[in-house]
Amino acid sequence: MPKTNLPTVSELLAVSSCEYAEGLSRQQFIDPVIRQLWSPMPRIAGPAFTVKCGVGDHLSLHAAIYRAKPGDVIVVQADPDFASAGGNVCAVAQKRGIVAMVIDGLVRDLGEIRDCKFPVYARGMMPKPAGKKQIYPFNQAIQCGGVTVHGGDYIIADEDGIAVIPKDRLNEVYALAKTRTEKDAEMNLIEWEAQHSKKIESKLKELGFSD
């Protein structure tokens, strides 16, 4: 059976996280409390390299920057009370070709992270770092912002949010998102308003509403 070609990173980046909602449930979008920590931040896309950190610990993440492949997005289940990464860790990750980090937790050295323009999504900042005493297997299922993320799932993130696309649904979800993008691009605002108004009025009538 021939191998199905997956969309390229460039193709994935051409579609906003909003359009990926066409083929994904709400459960595949990470809690918006995990957000861009500087702006303007470019849209990012890539396979997830999943990391679990222990309570009060960040050794797994610090080890992950030497194990993730260029093009990966490191996705982290972290302790919510300590910084899991700082400026140097992010700079080394960037140097090694890692696309971004999505951390269900905190970071520090935001100025350094901003200056090197490394994309980081997290809950916020904390000056106090975690320790280095626990290690967990990589690329296992983790929880990040209420979403179960597996190693190899695809992450699409931009200013609107973070989508997690199951790796076995990438072609399907991308095709739906691309079709929606192309459809929207073909319609000007007047045309959009006309079809939107018609749709809304039809729905109101269906619900028995009258002014």
mmCIF file of C-alpha atoms in Angstrom:
data_model
loop_
_atom_site.group_PDB
_atom_site.id
_atom_site.type_symbol
_atom_site.label_atom_id
_atom_site.label_comp_id
_atom_site.label_asym_id
_atom_site.label_seq_id
_atom_site.Cartn_x
_atom_site.Cartn_y
_atom_site.Cartn_z
ATOM 1 C CA MET A 1 0.000 0.000 0.000
ATOM 2 C CA PRO A 2 1.575 3.330 -1.039
ATOM 3 C CA LYS A 3 2.510 5.764 1.709
ATOM 4 C CA THR A 4 0.280 8.827 1.873
ATOM 5 C CA ASN A 5 2.161 12.101 1.551
ATOM 6 C CA LEU A 6 1.714 14.390 4.531
ATOM 7 C CA PRO A 7 1.338 18.152 4.144
ATOM 8 C CA THR A 8 4.599 20.061 4.430
ATOM 9 C CA VAL A 9 5.319 22.462 7.264
ATOM 10 C CA SER A 10 4.937 25.353 4.813
ATOM 11 C CA GLU A 11 1.485 24.089 3.856
ATOM 12 C CA LEU A 12 0.470 23.695 7.499
ATOM 13 C CA LEU A 13 1.689 27.216 8.286
ATOM 14 C CA ALA A 14 -0.411 28.708 5.495
ATOM 15 C CA VAL A 15 -3.605 27.913 7.434
ATOM 16 C CA SER A 16 -4.580 29.623 10.698
ATOM 17 C CA SER A 17 -5.480 27.749 13.862
ATOM 18 C CA CYS A 18 -9.055 29.019 13.363
ATOM 19 C CA GLU A 19 -9.448 27.065 10.137
ATOM 20 C CA TYR A 20 -8.205 23.844 11.749
ATOM 21 C CA ALA A 21 -11.326 24.086 13.929
ATOM 22 C CA GLU A 22 -13.211 22.900 10.838
ATOM 23 C CA GLY A 23 -12.007 19.355 11.471
ATOM 24 C CA LEU A 24 -11.268 19.318 15.206
ATOM 25 C CA SER A 25 -13.435 19.259 18.319
ATOM 26 C CA ARG A 26 -13.010 21.805 21.120
ATOM 27 C CA GLN A 27 -11.170 19.092 23.045
ATOM 28 C CA GLN A 28 -8.244 19.365 20.600
ATOM 29 C CA PHE A 29 -7.537 23.017 21.430
ATOM 30 C CA ILE A 30 -5.283 23.770 24.383
ATOM 31 C CA ASP A 31 -6.678 25.952 27.184
ATOM 32 C CA PRO A 32 -6.148 29.608 26.174
ATOM 33 C CA VAL A 33 -4.498 30.311 29.529
ATOM 34 C CA ILE A 34 -1.442 28.820 27.789
ATOM 35 C CA ARG A 35 -0.572 31.714 25.517
ATOM 36 C CA GLN A 36 2.111 33.487 23.526
ATOM 37 C CA LEU A 37 4.563 35.134 25.916
ATOM 38 C CA TRP A 38 5.800 37.778 23.484
ATOM 39 C CA SER A 39 4.540 39.350 20.294
ATOM 40 C CA PRO A 40 4.443 39.514 17.401
ATOM 41 C CA MET A 41 5.180 35.782 17.415
ATOM 42 C CA PRO A 42 5.107 33.839 14.140
ATOM 43 C CA ARG A 43 2.703 30.961 13.594
ATOM 44 C CA ILE A 44 4.399 27.648 14.371
ATOM 45 C CA ALA A 45 3.799 24.088 13.183
ATOM 46 C CA GLY A 46 5.496 20.771 13.763
ATOM 47 C CA PRO A 47 5.318 17.341 15.371
ATOM 48 C CA ALA A 48 5.092 17.213 19.151
ATOM 49 C CA PHE A 49 7.989 15.921 21.235
ATOM 50 C CA THR A 50 6.192 15.300 24.510
ATOM 51 C CA VAL A 51 7.797 15.787 27.910
ATOM 52 C CA LYS A 52 6.550 15.135 31.443
ATOM 53 C CA CYS A 53 8.197 16.938 34.350
ATOM 54 C CA GLY A 54 7.859 15.837 37.955
ATOM 55 C CA VAL A 55 6.581 17.930 40.846
ATOM 56 C CA GLY A 56 9.071 20.717 41.503
ATOM 57 C CA ASP A 57 11.338 19.370 38.769
ATOM 58 C CA HIS A 58 12.397 20.272 35.227
ATOM 59 C CA LEU A 59 15.118 17.748 34.408
ATOM 60 C CA SER A 60 12.996 16.067 31.728
ATOM 61 C CA LEU A 61 12.606 19.313 29.779
ATOM 62 C CA HIS A 62 16.280 20.207 30.082
ATOM 63 C CA ALA A 63 17.193 16.747 28.767
ATOM 64 C CA ALA A 64 14.602 16.990 25.982
ATOM 65 C CA ILE A 65 16.330 19.881 24.209
ATOM 66 C CA TYR A 66 19.175 17.455 23.373
ATOM 67 C CA ARG A 67 16.834 14.691 22.220
ATOM 68 C CA ALA A 68 14.122 16.415 20.202
ATOM 69 C CA LYS A 69 14.754 16.620 16.463
ATOM 70 C CA PRO A 70 15.040 19.796 14.392
ATOM 71 C CA GLY A 71 11.506 20.807 13.425
ATOM 72 C CA ASP A 72 9.924 19.413 16.596
ATOM 73 C CA VAL A 73 7.688 21.365 18.962
ATOM 74 C CA ILE A 74 8.471 20.465 22.577
ATOM 75 C CA VAL A 75 5.190 20.088 24.494
ATOM 76 C CA VAL A 76 5.480 19.930 28.271
ATOM 77 C CA GLN A 77 3.367 18.802 31.210
ATOM 78 C CA ALA A 78 5.076 20.793 33.958
ATOM 79 C CA ASP A 79 4.796 21.819 37.599
ATOM 80 C CA PRO A 80 2.598 24.955 37.756
ATOM 81 C CA ASP A 81 4.586 26.523 40.616
ATOM 82 C CA PHE A 82 8.158 26.676 39.266
ATOM 83 C CA ALA A 83 9.893 27.853 36.090
ATOM 84 C CA SER A 84 10.608 24.919 33.797
ATOM 85 C CA ALA A 85 12.841 26.780 31.340
ATOM 86 C CA GLY A 86 14.738 30.037 31.045
ATOM 87 C CA GLY A 87 16.605 32.073 28.475
ATOM 88 C CA ASN A 88 19.595 29.773 27.988
ATOM 89 C CA VAL A 89 17.508 26.602 27.687
ATOM 90 C CA CYS A 90 15.332 28.281 25.059
ATOM 91 C CA ALA A 91 18.361 29.662 23.189
ATOM 92 C CA VAL A 92 19.966 26.205 23.043
ATOM 93 C CA ALA A 93 16.677 24.664 21.891
ATOM 94 C CA GLN A 94 16.459 27.267 19.134
ATOM 95 C CA LYS A 95 20.105 26.676 18.151
ATOM 96 C CA ARG A 96 19.386 22.964 17.797
ATOM 97 C CA GLY A 97 16.443 23.551 15.447
ATOM 98 C CA ILE A 98 13.530 23.117 17.825
ATOM 99 C CA VAL A 99 10.584 25.138 16.521
ATOM 100 C CA ALA A 100 8.929 26.176 19.796
ATOM 101 C CA MET A 101 7.881 25.122 23.275
ATOM 102 C CA VAL A 102 4.319 24.741 24.535
ATOM 103 C CA ILE A 103 4.476 24.472 28.320
ATOM 104 C CA ASP A 104 1.629 23.780 30.705
ATOM 105 C CA GLY A 105 3.602 25.641 33.332
ATOM 106 C CA LEU A 106 5.898 28.631 33.784
ATOM 107 C CA VAL A 107 9.168 30.032 32.428
ATOM 108 C CA ARG A 108 11.617 32.754 33.420
ATOM 109 C CA ASP A 109 14.016 35.181 31.681
ATOM 110 C CA LEU A 110 11.249 36.432 29.428
ATOM 111 C CA GLY A 111 13.394 39.299 28.160
ATOM 112 C CA GLU A 112 16.057 36.863 26.949
ATOM 113 C CA ILE A 113 13.452 34.619 25.329
ATOM 114 C CA ARG A 114 11.915 37.616 23.585
ATOM 115 C CA ASP A 115 15.306 38.910 22.423
ATOM 116 C CA CYS A 116 16.214 35.603 20.748
ATOM 117 C CA LYS A 117 12.685 35.413 19.272
ATOM 118 C CA PHE A 118 12.129 31.820 20.351
ATOM 119 C CA PRO A 119 8.394 31.000 20.324
ATOM 120 C CA VAL A 120 7.186 29.967 23.775
ATOM 121 C CA TYR A 121 3.607 29.357 24.870
ATOM 122 C CA ALA A 122 3.133 29.011 28.631
ATOM 123 C CA ARG A 123 0.932 29.999 31.562
ATOM 124 C CA GLY A 124 3.230 32.820 32.642
ATOM 125 C CA MET A 125 6.479 33.624 34.398
ATOM 126 C CA MET A 126 8.107 32.658 37.697
ATOM 127 C CA PRO A 127 11.641 33.653 38.801
ATOM 128 C CA LYS A 128 12.145 30.508 40.912
ATOM 129 C CA PRO A 129 13.348 27.486 38.877
ATOM 130 C CA ALA A 130 12.454 23.860 39.503
ATOM 131 C CA GLY A 131 14.994 21.185 40.464
ATOM 132 C CA LYS A 132 16.693 18.330 38.601
ATOM 133 C CA LYS A 133 16.019 15.041 40.372
ATOM 134 C CA GLN A 134 13.336 13.203 38.325
ATOM 135 C CA ILE A 135 13.212 11.876 34.774
ATOM 136 C CA TYR A 136 10.319 10.434 32.781
ATOM 137 C CA PRO A 137 10.170 8.671 29.381
ATOM 138 C CA PHE A 138 9.834 10.940 26.368
ATOM 139 C CA ASN A 139 7.110 10.949 23.706
ATOM 140 C CA GLN A 140 4.517 9.386 26.001
ATOM 141 C CA ALA A 141 0.938 10.672 26.293
ATOM 142 C CA ILE A 142 0.839 13.826 28.443
ATOM 143 C CA GLN A 143 -1.736 16.390 29.508
ATOM 144 C CA CYS A 144 -1.188 19.935 28.288
ATOM 145 C CA GLY A 145 -3.856 22.562 28.823
ATOM 146 C CA GLY A 146 -6.597 19.961 29.119
ATOM 147 C CA VAL A 147 -5.617 18.106 25.945
ATOM 148 C CA THR A 148 -4.032 14.664 25.743
ATOM 149 C CA VAL A 149 -0.985 15.047 23.495
ATOM 150 C CA HIS A 150 0.931 12.075 22.082
ATOM 151 C CA GLY A 151 4.420 12.151 20.666
ATOM 152 C CA GLY A 152 4.147 12.814 16.932
ATOM 153 C CA ASP A 153 0.805 14.635 17.083
ATOM 154 C CA TYR A 154 0.961 17.890 15.149
ATOM 155 C CA ILE A 155 0.897 21.285 16.828
ATOM 156 C CA ILE A 156 -0.372 24.395 15.054
ATOM 157 C CA ALA A 157 -0.162 27.551 17.152
ATOM 158 C CA ASP A 158 -0.631 31.246 16.535
ATOM 159 C CA GLU A 159 -2.161 34.310 18.179
ATOM 160 C CA ASP A 160 -5.622 32.682 18.098
ATOM 161 C CA GLY A 161 -4.663 29.523 19.966
ATOM 162 C CA ILE A 162 -3.039 26.092 19.891
ATOM 163 C CA ALA A 163 -4.453 23.161 17.926
ATOM 164 C CA VAL A 164 -3.388 19.562 18.558
ATOM 165 C CA ILE A 165 -3.950 17.360 15.508
ATOM 166 C CA PRO A 166 -3.762 13.593 16.110
ATOM 167 C CA LYS A 167 -0.999 12.261 13.871
ATOM 168 C CA ASP A 168 -3.295 9.732 12.186
ATOM 169 C CA ARG A 169 -5.752 12.507 11.222
ATOM 170 C CA LEU A 170 -3.303 15.069 9.852
ATOM 171 C CA ASN A 171 -4.210 14.702 6.173
ATOM 172 C CA GLU A 172 -7.947 14.737 6.869
ATOM 173 C CA VAL A 173 -7.852 17.765 9.179
ATOM 174 C CA TYR A 174 -5.480 19.705 6.933
ATOM 175 C CA ALA A 175 -7.665 19.083 3.863
ATOM 176 C CA LEU A 176 -10.749 20.426 5.661
ATOM 177 C CA ALA A 177 -8.860 23.471 6.925
ATOM 178 C CA LYS A 178 -7.362 24.195 3.501
ATOM 179 C CA THR A 179 -10.763 23.957 1.828
ATOM 180 C CA ARG A 180 -12.219 26.382 4.374
ATOM 181 C CA THR A 181 -9.324 28.801 3.845
ATOM 182 C CA GLU A 182 -9.758 28.737 0.076
ATOM 183 C CA LYS A 183 -13.531 29.191 0.360
ATOM 184 C CA ASP A 184 -13.128 32.219 2.617
ATOM 185 C CA ALA A 185 -10.503 33.726 0.308
ATOM 186 C CA GLU A 186 -12.900 33.571 -2.653
ATOM 187 C CA MET A 187 -15.557 35.630 -0.848
ATOM 188 C CA ASN A 188 -15.455 39.397 -0.336
ATOM 189 C CA LEU A 189 -17.051 41.072 2.683
ATOM 190 C CA ILE A 190 -20.271 41.956 0.851
ATOM 191 C CA GLU A 191 -20.718 38.336 -0.245
ATOM 192 C CA TRP A 192 -19.872 37.081 3.236
ATOM 193 C CA GLU A 193 -22.370 39.458 4.831
ATOM 194 C CA ALA A 194 -25.125 38.324 2.459
ATOM 195 C CA GLN A 195 -24.656 34.613 3.153
ATOM 196 C CA HIS A 196 -24.131 35.210 6.874
ATOM 197 C CA SER A 197 -27.299 37.303 7.183
ATOM 198 C CA LYS A 198 -29.302 34.685 5.315
ATOM 199 C CA LYS A 199 -27.978 31.938 7.570
ATOM 200 C CA ILE A 200 -28.708 33.870 10.772
ATOM 201 C CA GLU A 201 -32.235 34.858 9.748
ATOM 202 C CA SER A 202 -32.983 31.269 8.764
ATOM 203 C CA LYS A 203 -31.814 30.070 12.166
ATOM 204 C CA LEU A 204 -33.924 32.695 13.966
ATOM 205 C CA LYS A 205 -36.989 31.645 11.987
ATOM 206 C CA GLU A 206 -36.312 28.004 12.819
ATOM 207 C CA LEU A 207 -36.274 28.939 16.520
ATOM 208 C CA GLY A 208 -39.525 30.881 16.230
ATOM 209 C CA PHE A 209 -37.936 34.255 16.922
ATOM 210 C CA SER A 210 -39.487 37.521 15.707
ATOM 211 C CA ASP A 211 -38.532 41.142 16.404
#
